[in-house]
Tab-separated table of C-alpha atoms in Angstrom:
chain	number	residue	atom	x	y	z
A	1	MET	CA	81.913	151.792	133.330
A	2	ILE	CA	80.659	148.483	132.959
A	3	GLU	CA	82.042	145.763	130.349
A	4	SER	CA	80.033	146.696	127.502
A	5	GLU	CA	80.571	150.611	127.845
A	6	ILE	CA	84.619	149.913	126.906
A	7	GLU	CA	85.337	152.550	124.543
A	8	ILE	CA	86.459	150.884	121.524
A	9	SER	CA	88.917	153.443	119.834
A	10	GLU	CA	91.113	153.448	116.554
A	11	ASP	CA	94.091	153.655	119.412
A	12	LEU	CA	92.951	150.685	121.048
A	13	VAL	CA	92.440	148.521	118.140
A	14	ARG	CA	95.996	149.619	117.053
A	15	ASP	CA	97.632	148.734	120.634
A	16	LEU	CA	95.821	145.438	120.731
A	17	LEU	CA	97.185	144.529	117.189
A	18	ARG	CA	100.593	145.656	118.440
A	19	GLU	CA	100.423	143.032	120.941
A	20	GLN	CA	98.881	140.116	119.057
A	21	HIS	CA	99.389	140.333	115.327
A	22	PRO	CA	101.973	142.898	115.189
A	23	ASP	CA	102.286	142.412	111.493
A	24	LEU	CA	98.851	143.634	110.926
A	25	ALA	CA	99.296	146.663	113.168
A	26	GLU	CA	100.614	149.576	110.915
A	27	LEU	CA	97.230	149.208	108.162
A	28	PRO	CA	94.841	151.681	108.203
A	29	ILE	CA	92.561	151.382	110.336
A	30	ARG	CA	88.859	153.258	110.309
A	31	GLU	CA	85.989	152.882	112.279
A	32	VAL	CA	82.651	150.953	110.155
A	33	GLU	CA	79.221	152.591	110.989
A	34	GLY	CA	76.401	150.681	112.903
A	35	GLY	CA	77.143	147.364	113.968
A	36	TRP	CA	75.633	146.581	117.848
A	37	GLY	CA	76.818	143.131	119.528
A	38	ASN	CA	80.277	143.582	117.625
A	39	GLN	CA	81.520	146.741	116.446
A	40	MET	CA	83.813	146.657	112.931
A	41	TRP	CA	86.973	148.310	112.573
A	42	ARG	CA	88.255	148.269	108.662
A	43	LEU	CA	91.909	147.333	108.313
A	44	GLY	CA	93.633	147.847	105.306
A	45	ASP	CA	91.459	147.281	102.386
A	46	LYS	CA	91.001	143.203	102.807
A	47	LEU	CA	90.582	142.834	106.396
A	48	ALA	CA	88.143	144.204	108.957
A	49	VAL	CA	88.811	143.530	113.067
A	50	ARG	CA	85.155	142.497	115.204
A	51	MET	CA	85.205	143.735	118.396
A	52	GLN	CA	82.747	141.966	121.228
A	53	ARG	CA	80.633	144.842	122.444
A	54	MET	CA	77.179	144.916	123.896
A	55	ASP	CA	77.601	140.675	123.811
A	56	LYS	CA	78.098	139.756	126.987
A	57	LEU	CA	79.668	136.294	126.176
A	58	PRO	CA	82.330	135.114	123.402
A	59	ASP	CA	79.930	132.277	122.355
A	60	LEU	CA	79.073	134.347	118.609
A	61	GLN	CA	82.342	134.850	117.814
A	62	LEU	CA	83.912	131.477	118.770
A	63	LYS	CA	81.048	130.318	116.735
A	64	GLU	CA	81.855	132.123	113.926
A	65	ARG	CA	85.854	131.518	113.973
A	66	ARG	CA	85.018	127.475	114.055
A	67	TRP	CA	82.467	127.118	111.154
A	68	LEU	CA	82.968	130.408	108.801
A	69	PRO	CA	86.028	128.865	107.078
A	70	VAL	CA	84.199	125.731	106.685
A	71	LEU	CA	81.212	127.327	105.437
A	72	ALA	CA	83.104	129.673	103.069
A	73	SER	CA	84.685	127.714	100.302
A	74	ARG	CA	81.569	126.781	99.063
A	75	LEU	CA	79.280	129.778	99.071
A	76	PRO	CA	78.864	132.171	96.103
A	77	LEU	CA	78.889	135.159	97.791
A	78	PRO	CA	81.908	136.354	99.982
A	79	ILE	CA	81.085	136.521	103.844
A	80	PRO	CA	83.527	137.640	106.446
A	81	THR	CA	85.815	134.327	106.911
A	82	PRO	CA	88.080	135.041	110.344
A	83	VAL	CA	91.795	134.920	109.549
A	84	ARG	CA	93.305	136.112	113.236
A	85	SER	CA	92.047	135.604	116.560
A	86	GLY	CA	92.055	138.347	119.298
A	87	ALA	CA	92.427	136.896	122.982
A	88	PRO	CA	90.934	139.065	126.346
A	89	SER	CA	93.570	141.116	127.765
A	90	GLU	CA	94.198	143.810	130.227
A	91	ARG	CA	93.597	146.314	127.851
A	92	PHE	CA	90.408	144.497	126.449
A	93	PRO	CA	88.574	141.717	128.067
A	94	LYS	CA	86.714	140.307	125.445
A	95	ILE	CA	87.759	138.344	122.251
A	96	TRP	CA	88.055	140.556	119.120
A	97	THR	CA	88.772	138.679	115.683
A	98	VAL	CA	90.309	140.016	112.615
A	99	VAL	CA	88.160	138.625	109.577
A	100	THR	CA	88.000	139.260	105.871
A	101	TRP	CA	86.778	142.473	104.964
A	102	VAL	CA	83.149	142.091	102.527
A	103	ASP	CA	83.147	144.930	99.745
A	104	GLY	CA	79.684	146.828	99.188
A	105	THR	CA	77.287	148.563	101.140
A	106	PRO	CA	74.919	147.776	103.624
A	107	LEU	CA	71.455	146.814	102.191
A	108	ASP	CA	69.982	149.191	104.678
A	109	HIS	CA	71.579	152.168	103.728
A	110	GLY	CA	71.583	150.989	99.940
A	111	SER	CA	69.222	149.448	97.609
A	112	ILE	CA	68.498	146.388	95.078
A	113	THR	CA	68.105	147.603	91.377
A	114	ARG	CA	68.178	144.422	89.735
A	115	GLY	CA	65.694	142.311	91.601
A	116	ASP	CA	66.127	139.011	89.701
A	117	HIS	CA	69.377	138.552	89.877
A	118	ALA	CA	69.486	139.700	93.231
A	119	ALA	CA	66.765	137.150	93.458
A	120	ASP	CA	68.433	134.470	91.991
A	121	MET	CA	72.037	134.915	94.266
A	122	LEU	CA	70.089	134.763	97.221
A	123	ALA	CA	68.535	131.693	95.963
A	124	ALA	CA	71.925	130.235	94.882
A	125	PHE	CA	73.431	131.251	98.142
A	126	LEU	CA	71.120	129.881	100.160
A	127	LYS	CA	70.923	126.601	98.186
A	128	ALA	CA	74.613	126.220	98.712
A	129	LEU	CA	74.211	127.223	102.479
A	130	HIS	CA	71.198	124.622	103.259
A	131	VAL	CA	73.128	121.734	102.728
A	132	GLU	CA	73.595	119.084	106.155
A	133	ALA	CA	75.118	120.098	108.655
A	134	PRO	CA	77.810	117.858	110.702
A	135	ALA	CA	76.268	116.460	114.293
A	136	ASP	CA	78.722	119.272	115.903
A	137	ALA	CA	77.145	122.082	114.410
A	138	PRO	CA	75.443	124.113	116.975
A	139	ASP	CA	71.518	124.422	117.642
A	140	ALA	CA	69.639	127.286	117.464
A	141	SER	CA	69.394	129.431	120.530
A	142	ASP	CA	66.645	132.641	120.274
A	143	ARG	CA	65.909	132.036	116.873
A	144	GLY	CA	65.193	128.875	115.015
A	145	GLY	CA	62.332	127.748	116.572
A	146	HIS	CA	58.911	126.700	114.904
A	147	PRO	CA	56.568	129.703	114.481
A	148	LYS	CA	54.237	128.809	117.544
A	149	GLU	CA	57.153	128.521	119.367
A	150	CYS	CA	58.113	132.292	118.830
A	151	THR	CA	54.016	133.343	119.464
A	152	ASP	CA	55.467	135.516	122.392
A	153	GLY	CA	57.926	137.697	119.990
A	154	PHE	CA	55.266	138.211	117.397
A	155	GLU	CA	52.988	139.617	119.980
A	156	TYR	CA	55.125	141.537	121.580
A	157	PHE	CA	56.279	143.218	118.312
A	158	LEU	CA	52.754	143.727	116.852
A	159	ARG	CA	51.351	145.484	119.791
A	160	ALA	CA	54.726	147.648	119.861
A	161	VAL	CA	54.254	148.971	116.982
A	162	ASP	CA	52.479	151.926	115.178
A	163	LEU	CA	50.875	149.725	112.270
A	164	GLY	CA	49.504	152.862	110.404
A	165	HIS	CA	47.702	151.476	107.170
A	166	PHE	CA	48.512	147.809	107.648
A	167	ALA	CA	45.372	145.877	109.179
A	168	GLU	CA	46.110	143.765	112.141
A	169	ASP	CA	44.103	140.854	110.790
A	170	ASP	CA	46.025	140.544	107.673
A	171	ILE	CA	49.152	140.294	109.562
A	172	ARG	CA	47.681	137.816	111.721
A	173	ALA	CA	46.270	135.852	109.145
A	174	VAL	CA	49.977	135.135	107.871
A	175	TRP	CA	51.478	134.509	110.839
A	176	ASP	CA	48.115	131.974	112.313
A	177	ASP	CA	48.926	130.199	108.980
A	178	ALA	CA	52.655	130.065	109.682
A	179	VAL	CA	51.575	128.367	112.921
A	180	ALA	CA	49.308	125.622	111.737
A	181	ALA	CA	52.215	124.866	109.268
A	182	PRO	CA	53.869	121.398	109.539
A	183	GLU	CA	57.671	121.361	111.167
A	184	TRP	CA	60.560	120.796	109.393
A	185	GLU	CA	61.078	117.360	108.840
A	186	GLY	CA	64.316	117.649	107.080
A	187	PRO	CA	67.557	117.112	108.116
A	188	ARG	CA	69.751	119.384	110.420
A	189	VAL	CA	70.859	121.851	107.405
A	190	TRP	CA	73.058	125.308	107.813
A	191	VAL	CA	71.040	128.798	108.431
A	192	HIS	CA	71.939	131.538	108.665
A	193	GLY	CA	69.444	132.914	110.803
A	194	ASP	CA	69.358	136.484	110.819
A	195	LEU	CA	68.973	137.680	107.343
A	196	HIS	CA	68.064	141.203	107.528
A	197	PRO	CA	68.947	144.373	105.455
A	198	ALA	CA	71.692	145.178	107.802
A	199	ASN	CA	73.397	141.993	107.113
A	200	VAL	CA	73.953	141.607	103.876
A	201	VAL	CA	75.896	144.001	101.486
A	202	VAL	CA	75.109	144.959	97.575
A	203	ALA	CA	76.719	146.537	94.649
A	204	ASP	CA	76.125	147.363	90.893
A	205	GLY	CA	72.198	146.975	92.207
A	206	THR	CA	72.503	143.485	93.331
A	207	LEU	CA	73.764	141.158	96.419
A	208	ALA	CA	77.289	141.256	96.959
A	209	GLY	CA	77.939	139.635	99.914
A	210	VAL	CA	76.281	138.173	103.503
A	211	VAL	CA	77.715	139.131	106.803
A	212	ASP	CA	77.497	138.517	110.460
A	213	PHE	CA	77.025	134.797	111.085
A	214	GLY	CA	76.480	134.992	115.053
A	215	ASP	CA	73.599	133.175	115.094
A	216	VAL	CA	74.341	130.675	112.465
A	217	PHE	CA	72.964	127.232	113.261
A	218	ALA	CA	71.545	123.705	111.979
A	219	GLY	CA	67.966	123.472	111.838
A	220	ASP	CA	64.894	124.292	109.493
A	221	PRO	CA	65.959	126.482	106.558
A	222	ALA	CA	62.826	128.739	106.658
A	223	TRP	CA	64.109	131.103	108.694
A	224	ASP	CA	66.528	132.287	106.002
A	225	LEU	CA	63.926	131.549	103.299
A	226	ALA	CA	61.829	134.685	104.911
A	227	ALA	CA	64.282	137.159	103.475
A	228	ALA	CA	62.961	136.469	99.728
A	229	TRP	CA	60.333	139.116	101.488
A	230	VAL	CA	62.310	141.173	103.531
A	231	LEU	CA	65.393	141.808	101.184
A	232	LEU	CA	63.859	141.531	97.740
A	233	PRO	CA	62.110	144.064	96.048
A	234	THR	CA	58.225	143.963	95.043
A	235	GLU	CA	57.366	140.231	93.298
A	236	GLY	CA	61.232	139.310	93.934
A	237	ALA	CA	59.749	136.268	96.385
A	238	SER	CA	58.040	134.363	93.710
A	239	ARG	CA	61.370	134.200	91.134
A	240	PHE	CA	63.152	133.482	94.457
A	241	PHE	CA	61.678	130.264	95.376
A	242	SER	CA	61.229	129.509	91.611
A	243	SER	CA	65.087	129.589	91.613
A	244	TYR	CA	65.708	128.107	94.953
A	245	ALA	CA	63.362	125.193	93.468
A	246	GLN	CA	63.760	122.886	97.115
A	247	ALA	CA	61.329	124.524	99.483
A	248	ASP	CA	57.858	122.691	100.375
A	249	GLU	CA	54.399	124.325	101.026
A	250	ALA	CA	54.639	123.671	104.664
A	251	THR	CA	58.283	125.283	104.614
A	252	ILE	CA	57.286	128.776	102.437
A	253	ARG	CA	54.225	129.098	105.003
A	254	ARG	CA	56.580	128.622	108.009
A	255	ALA	CA	59.106	131.589	106.211
A	256	HIS	CA	56.097	133.543	105.142
A	257	GLY	CA	55.154	134.109	109.005
A	258	LEU	CA	58.700	134.419	109.930
A	259	ALA	CA	59.047	137.585	107.185
A	260	ALA	CA	56.032	138.946	109.057
A	261	MET	CA	57.647	138.627	112.466
A	262	LYS	CA	60.801	139.806	110.703
A	263	SER	CA	59.256	143.092	109.348
A	264	LEU	CA	57.577	143.861	112.817
A	265	PHE	CA	60.853	143.805	114.419
A	266	LEU	CA	62.170	145.954	111.899
A	267	ILE	CA	59.524	148.811	111.942
A	268	LEU	CA	60.030	148.508	115.545
A	269	MET	CA	63.615	149.280	116.024
A	270	GLY	CA	63.075	152.247	113.568
A	271	GLN	CA	59.941	153.291	115.747
A	272	ASN	CA	62.983	153.377	118.422
A	273	GLY	CA	65.486	154.915	116.685
A	274	ASP	CA	62.939	158.063	115.958
A	275	ARG	CA	62.346	158.153	119.686
A	276	GLY	CA	66.170	158.599	120.483
A	277	LEU	CA	65.829	154.875	122.030
A	278	PRO	CA	69.257	152.686	122.524
A	279	GLY	CA	69.976	150.493	119.844
A	280	GLY	CA	67.339	152.073	117.479
A	281	LYS	CA	67.959	152.539	114.043
A	282	PRO	CA	65.489	155.251	112.600
A	283	HIS	CA	66.192	154.220	108.741
A	284	TRP	CA	64.711	150.426	109.398
A	285	GLY	CA	61.660	151.397	109.790
A	286	PRO	CA	61.107	152.299	106.244
A	287	ALA	CA	62.667	149.299	105.545
A	288	GLY	CA	60.528	147.288	107.645
A	289	ARG	CA	57.164	148.772	106.162
A	290	SER	CA	58.399	148.064	102.651
A	291	ALA	CA	58.880	144.425	103.904
A	292	LEU	CA	55.868	143.693	105.680
A	293	ASP	CA	53.993	145.151	102.609
A	294	ARG	CA	55.764	142.721	100.459
A	295	VAL	CA	54.469	140.092	102.875
A	296	LEU	CA	50.674	140.656	102.959
A	297	LYS	CA	51.105	140.922	98.838
A	298	GLY	CA	52.327	137.306	99.460
A	299	LEU	CA	54.257	135.272	96.339
C-alpha cells in the first residue's frame, strides 16, 4: 500500500488523539464527505481533524498552522483555525491538525439565494484579507502567476472539456484579454488562492465561511477576485466589485480570465466524475457551466 492509500478510519483518528491529545480523544468523531489532499473528521461540535491524505508533503498544512491564526482575527467570516498539531507516528506517517469547525454547507452542495448579501460578504472578506503581507509570507506555487504564465493550463482545460453550447471563440476572447492585461504592480497581499464552490460554506442563503487555505500566498489579488463569477449568482460580480471598490481595470481583466479558467476546471472535474475517473466530482460540472455562463456575460 502506498502512503497516499493509507486507510483513515474513525478508529485511527481516535487512536492518534489518544496518543497525542488525550483530552480530545473521547469527543464524538464522524467523517466529513469530500476532501482530496486532506480528509476531514468532525470532532465534537466545535473542532475537526484535518488528516493529510493525497498531499505527499506536509508543506500545505504547515503553512496553514503558521499563518491562519494570524489571519483569522481580522476576517469577517470564520475560517478553520489550527488549535492543535499532530505529528507523524508509526500508526500514521503524515502530519495532521486539529482545527476549528466552520458551520455551514459547502457551496457545491448548497446554494446562494441572497445574492446581494453574499456579494457584500465576499467583498468584505476579501477586502479584509487583501492587505499587504509580511516579507516572510509564502510566495505563490502552481497558482498565483499572471494569466500569461497559465496559458498551458488554460489550453489543456479548453481542449479537455465538452463545451456544449459555449463558443470557444468567446472563451478565448476573455482569456486573451486577461493575458494582455498589465501585471499586478501593487504590494504582495494575502490571497486565498483556491476559491471555488467546495471551499466556501453557506448558511441561510449566503456565505458563512471560507475553508481550505492550503494554497494561501502573498501576491496578485486577481486570483481571489475571480470568485465574483465562480461563486456568486448572476449579476453578483457587478455588486461585488462595487462593494470591494479597490480593484483597478487591469486586475478585473485578469480576474475575469482566471474565472474562465477556473470554470473550465470545474467542468472538467465534473466530466471526470461522470466518467468515474479518480478525483472526479459529478456535481461540479453544473457549477462550472453556470460559472462559465456568468463569465461570458461579464459584469
